Amino acid sequence: MDVVNQLVAQGQFTVIKQPLGFIKALQWIFAIFAFSTCGSYSGMFKMSVECSNRSESDLGIEVEFEYPFRLHQVYFDAPTCKGGDKERLFLVGDYSSSAEFFVTIGVFSFLYSMAALAVYCFILEKYRENNKGPQIDFVVTAVFAFMWLVSSCAWAKGLSDVKTATDPERVITLIQACEERENKCREIHDPKVSGLNTSVAFGFINLILWIGNLWFVFKETSWKAAFAGTYVPSQEKQPAPDSYAQEGYGQQDPYAGSQGGYQPDYGQQGGYNEDGGYNQGYDQQPTSYSNQM
């Protein structure tokens, strides 16, 4: 617990309030909704076959199916209305590929969003170091946005086919006894697919979230500055202000010795002595003019 408390104390959880972290949290939540509503589904529909001979009828034929929707493996027994025999029938279609692909994208999105949130909260400075973290994050986010588009569209088409294959009115046409007019076949209970409809909705919500998150991750990279024309490569950056002390103001003026006129030497030491003579700061001996007249 001490390690956990230390990590929590050092975490930068304010990033969750920013769009970069807030959208990642939404992606994490909606990814759970997407793969759970699809992967945990199980449904059932019910039919009745009433034969001319009532003793051979079956008024409660239940057919159960579930994820991953390999319907060609789902079977049920229906009366033949011929001497009490029954026939085994299978549903039509295998839609496991689109369903499993959708769930797989949801699970990996959940894992990546959770890992990204951990990076944002605990090693945000390391994430931004050398600009490698934002660039990798942008590429992965773009890939997941594309995968959500493909998987959601594929699962929407697969769900439409699942609804058709599990429609009791359509399944009744597979029963040979229902082809005879003296026998009465009807549906009793339709399968509830509201959970599957919700999973498709969550898939497209995830698509919108991942596409929207592209902009906020893009802002963390140097590509935004490059597109705006304000990015300066490291080899062309201006020298730091401290360098002017060495190469700028500390140098001697190159025009000081070439200009004409009197150039006073402020390093000289001169003055009048007590005898009225002027002492110059040169190596020559001082000259007294007091007695020459």
PDB file of N, CA, C and O in Angstrom, residues 248-278:
ATOM      1  N   GLY A 248      30.005  38.945 -27.943  1.00  0.00           N
ATOM      2  CA  GLY A 248      29.348  40.177 -28.334  1.00  0.00           C
ATOM      3  C   GLY A 248      29.974  41.388 -27.706  1.00  0.00           C
ATOM      4  O   GLY A 248      30.928  41.971 -28.198  1.00  0.00           O
ATOM      5  N   TYR A 249      29.450  41.725 -26.558  1.00  0.00           N
ATOM      6  CA  TYR A 249      29.802  42.973 -25.924  1.00  0.00           C
ATOM      7  C   TYR A 249      31.195  42.953 -25.319  1.00  0.00           C
ATOM      8  O   TYR A 249      31.755  43.991 -25.020  1.00  0.00           O
ATOM      9  N   GLY A 250      31.800  41.804 -25.099  1.00  0.00           N
ATOM     10  CA  GLY A 250      33.124  41.747 -24.508  1.00  0.00           C
ATOM     11  C   GLY A 250      34.251  41.968 -25.503  1.00  0.00           C
ATOM     12  O   GLY A 250      35.419  42.055 -25.137  1.00  0.00           O
ATOM     13  N   GLN A 251      33.985  42.052 -26.826  1.00  0.00           N
ATOM     14  CA  GLN A 251      35.010  42.226 -27.833  1.00  0.00           C
ATOM     15  C   GLN A 251      35.377  43.697 -27.981  1.00  0.00           C
ATOM     16  O   GLN A 251      34.594  44.593 -27.730  1.00  0.00           O
ATOM     17  N   GLN A 252      36.624  43.923 -28.443  1.00  0.00           N
ATOM     18  CA  GLN A 252      37.099  45.286 -28.678  1.00  0.00           C
ATOM     19  C   GLN A 252      36.493  45.820 -29.946  1.00  0.00           C
ATOM     20  O   GLN A 252      36.301  45.097 -30.912  1.00  0.00           O
ATOM     21  N   ASP A 253      36.159  47.086 -29.953  1.00  0.00           N
ATOM     22  CA  ASP A 253      35.553  47.705 -31.126  1.00  0.00           C
ATOM     23  C   ASP A 253      36.563  47.728 -32.252  1.00  0.00           C
ATOM     24  O   ASP A 253      37.645  48.322 -32.130  1.00  0.00           O
ATOM     25  N   PRO A 254      36.299  47.065 -33.402  1.00  0.00           N
ATOM     26  CA  PRO A 254      37.287  47.008 -34.484  1.00  0.00           C
ATOM     27  C   PRO A 254      37.493  48.347 -35.155  1.00  0.00           C
ATOM     28  O   PRO A 254      38.471  48.540 -35.882  1.00  0.00           O
ATOM     29  N   TYR A 255      36.609  49.307 -34.967  1.00  0.00           N
ATOM     30  CA  TYR A 255      36.753  50.604 -35.621  1.00  0.00           C
ATOM     31  C   TYR A 255      37.452  51.643 -34.736  1.00  0.00           C
ATOM     32  O   TYR A 255      37.625  52.785 -35.133  1.00  0.00           O
ATOM     33  N   ALA A 256      37.844  51.214 -33.531  1.00  0.00           N
ATOM     34  CA  ALA A 256      38.420  52.194 -32.609  1.00  0.00           C
ATOM     35  C   ALA A 256      39.765  52.703 -33.084  1.00  0.00           C
ATOM     36  O   ALA A 256      40.106  53.868 -32.956  1.00  0.00           O
ATOM     37  N   GLY A 257      40.611  51.831 -33.714  1.00  0.00           N
ATOM     38  CA  GLY A 257      41.948  52.257 -34.139  1.00  0.00           C
ATOM     39  C   GLY A 257      41.989  52.870 -35.494  1.00  0.00           C
ATOM     40  O   GLY A 257      43.011  53.426 -35.915  1.00  0.00           O
ATOM     41  N   SER A 258      40.932  52.784 -36.283  1.00  0.00           N
ATOM     42  CA  SER A 258      40.958  53.285 -37.646  1.00  0.00           C
ATOM     43  C   SER A 258      40.298  54.632 -37.790  1.00  0.00           C
ATOM     44  O   SER A 258      40.333  55.223 -38.876  1.00  0.00           O
ATOM     45  N   GLN A 259      39.624  55.104 -36.761  1.00  0.00           N
ATOM     46  CA  GLN A 259      38.964  56.387 -36.872  1.00  0.00           C
ATOM     47  C   GLN A 259      39.969  57.518 -36.673  1.00  0.00           C
ATOM     48  O   GLN A 259      40.934  57.403 -35.915  1.00  0.00           O
ATOM     49  N   GLY A 260      39.746  58.587 -37.383  1.00  0.00           N
ATOM     50  CA  GLY A 260      40.624  59.749 -37.271  1.00  0.00           C
ATOM     51  C   GLY A 260      40.294  60.591 -36.065  1.00  0.00           C
ATOM     52  O   GLY A 260      39.297  60.399 -35.401  1.00  0.00           O
ATOM     53  N   GLY A 261      41.202  61.594 -35.796  1.00  0.00           N
ATOM     54  CA  GLY A 261      40.952  62.494 -34.671  1.00  0.00           C
ATOM     55  C   GLY A 261      41.644  62.023 -33.432  1.00  0.00           C
ATOM     56  O   GLY A 261      42.367  61.020 -33.416  1.00  0.00           O
ATOM     57  N   TYR A 262      41.419  62.739 -32.447  1.00  0.00           N
ATOM     58  CA  TYR A 262      42.069  62.461 -31.172  1.00  0.00           C
ATOM     59  C   TYR A 262      41.342  61.358 -30.447  1.00  0.00           C
ATOM     60  O   TYR A 262      40.137  61.389 -30.268  1.00  0.00           O
ATOM     61  N   GLN A 263      42.091  60.338 -30.081  1.00  0.00           N
ATOM     62  CA  GLN A 263      41.556  59.211 -29.335  1.00  0.00           C
ATOM     63  C   GLN A 263      42.134  59.224 -27.941  1.00  0.00           C
ATOM     64  O   GLN A 263      43.294  58.856 -27.739  1.00  0.00           O
ATOM     65  N   PRO A 264      41.432  59.719 -26.987  1.00  0.00           N
ATOM     66  CA  PRO A 264      42.003  59.795 -25.640  1.00  0.00           C
ATOM     67  C   PRO A 264      42.208  58.429 -25.037  1.00  0.00           C
ATOM     68  O   PRO A 264      41.455  57.498 -25.297  1.00  0.00           O
ATOM     69  N   ASP A 265      43.318  58.352 -24.310  1.00  0.00           N
ATOM     70  CA  ASP A 265      43.616  57.118 -23.601  1.00  0.00           C
ATOM     71  C   ASP A 265      43.237  57.311 -22.148  1.00  0.00           C
ATOM     72  O   ASP A 265      43.923  58.020 -21.410  1.00  0.00           O
ATOM     73  N   TYR A 266      42.126  56.675 -21.781  1.00  0.00           N
ATOM     74  CA  TYR A 266      41.627  56.883 -20.429  1.00  0.00           C
ATOM     75  C   TYR A 266      42.455  56.160 -19.389  1.00  0.00           C
ATOM     76  O   TYR A 266      42.257  56.319 -18.212  1.00  0.00           O
ATOM     77  N   GLY A 267      43.437  55.376 -19.876  1.00  0.00           N
ATOM     78  CA  GLY A 267      44.305  54.703 -18.932  1.00  0.00           C
ATOM     79  C   GLY A 267      45.497  55.533 -18.516  1.00  0.00           C
ATOM     80  O   GLY A 267      46.313  55.114 -17.698  1.00  0.00           O
ATOM     81  N   GLN A 268      45.722  56.763 -19.139  1.00  0.00           N
ATOM     82  CA  GLN A 268      46.845  57.597 -18.788  1.00  0.00           C
ATOM     83  C   GLN A 268      46.627  58.240 -17.431  1.00  0.00           C
ATOM     84  O   GLN A 268      45.512  58.471 -16.997  1.00  0.00           O
ATOM     85  N   GLN A 269      47.723  58.519 -16.802  1.00  0.00           N
ATOM     86  CA  GLN A 269      47.691  59.207 -15.529  1.00  0.00           C
ATOM     87  C   GLN A 269      48.523  60.478 -15.654  1.00  0.00           C
ATOM     88  O   GLN A 269      49.727  60.421 -15.912  1.00  0.00           O
ATOM     89  N   GLY A 270      47.931  61.574 -15.573  1.00  0.00           N
ATOM     90  CA  GLY A 270      48.671  62.831 -15.712  1.00  0.00           C
ATOM     91  C   GLY A 270      48.100  63.909 -14.840  1.00  0.00           C
ATOM     92  O   GLY A 270      46.974  63.811 -14.390  1.00  0.00           O
ATOM     93  N   GLY A 271      48.845  64.984 -14.632  1.00  0.00           N
ATOM     94  CA  GLY A 271      48.357  66.085 -13.817  1.00  0.00           C
ATOM     95  C   GLY A 271      49.447  67.139 -13.634  1.00  0.00           C
ATOM     96  O   GLY A 271      50.577  66.979 -14.092  1.00  0.00           O
ATOM     97  N   TYR A 272      49.112  68.208 -13.060  1.00  0.00           N
ATOM     98  CA  TYR A 272      50.050  69.302 -12.803  1.00  0.00           C
ATOM     99  C   TYR A 272      50.740  69.070 -11.472  1.00  0.00           C
ATOM    100  O   TYR A 272      50.111  68.724 -10.490  1.00  0.00           O
ATOM    101  N   ASN A 273      52.070  69.278 -11.493  1.00  0.00           N
ATOM    102  CA  ASN A 273      52.809  69.172 -10.240  1.00  0.00           C
ATOM    103  C   ASN A 273      52.865  70.528  -9.557  1.00  0.00           C
ATOM    104  O   ASN A 273      52.307  71.505 -10.030  1.00  0.00           O
ATOM    105  N   GLU A 274      53.598  70.557  -8.454  1.00  0.00           N
ATOM    106  CA  GLU A 274      53.625  71.781  -7.677  1.00  0.00           C
ATOM    107  C   GLU A 274      54.374  72.894  -8.386  1.00  0.00           C
ATOM    108  O   GLU A 274      54.136  74.072  -8.148  1.00  0.00           O
ATOM    109  N   ASP A 275      55.337  72.563  -9.278  1.00  0.00           N
ATOM    110  CA  ASP A 275      56.125  73.579  -9.994  1.00  0.00           C
ATOM    111  C   ASP A 275      55.437  74.054 -11.244  1.00  0.00           C
ATOM    112  O   ASP A 275      56.003  74.780 -12.057  1.00  0.00           O
ATOM    113  N   GLY A 276      54.263  73.668 -11.471  1.00  0.00           N
ATOM    114  CA  GLY A 276      53.524  74.114 -12.658  1.00  0.00           C
ATOM    115  C   GLY A 276      53.757  73.250 -13.857  1.00  0.00           C
ATOM    116  O   GLY A 276      53.318  73.586 -14.948  1.00  0.00           O
ATOM    117  N   GLY A 277      54.455  72.113 -13.735  1.00  0.00           N
ATOM    118  CA  GLY A 277      54.712  71.238 -14.894  1.00  0.00           C
ATOM    119  C   GLY A 277      53.623  70.194 -15.045  1.00  0.00           C
ATOM    120  O   GLY A 277      52.961  69.810 -14.098  1.00  0.00           O
ATOM    121  N   TYR A 278      53.467  69.784 -16.258  1.00  0.00           N
ATOM    122  CA  TYR A 278      52.428  68.774 -16.570  1.00  0.00           C
ATOM    123  C   TYR A 278      53.087  67.424 -16.670  1.00  0.00           C
ATOM    124  O   TYR A 278      54.007  67.222 -17.479  1.00  0.00           O
TER     125      TYR A 278
END
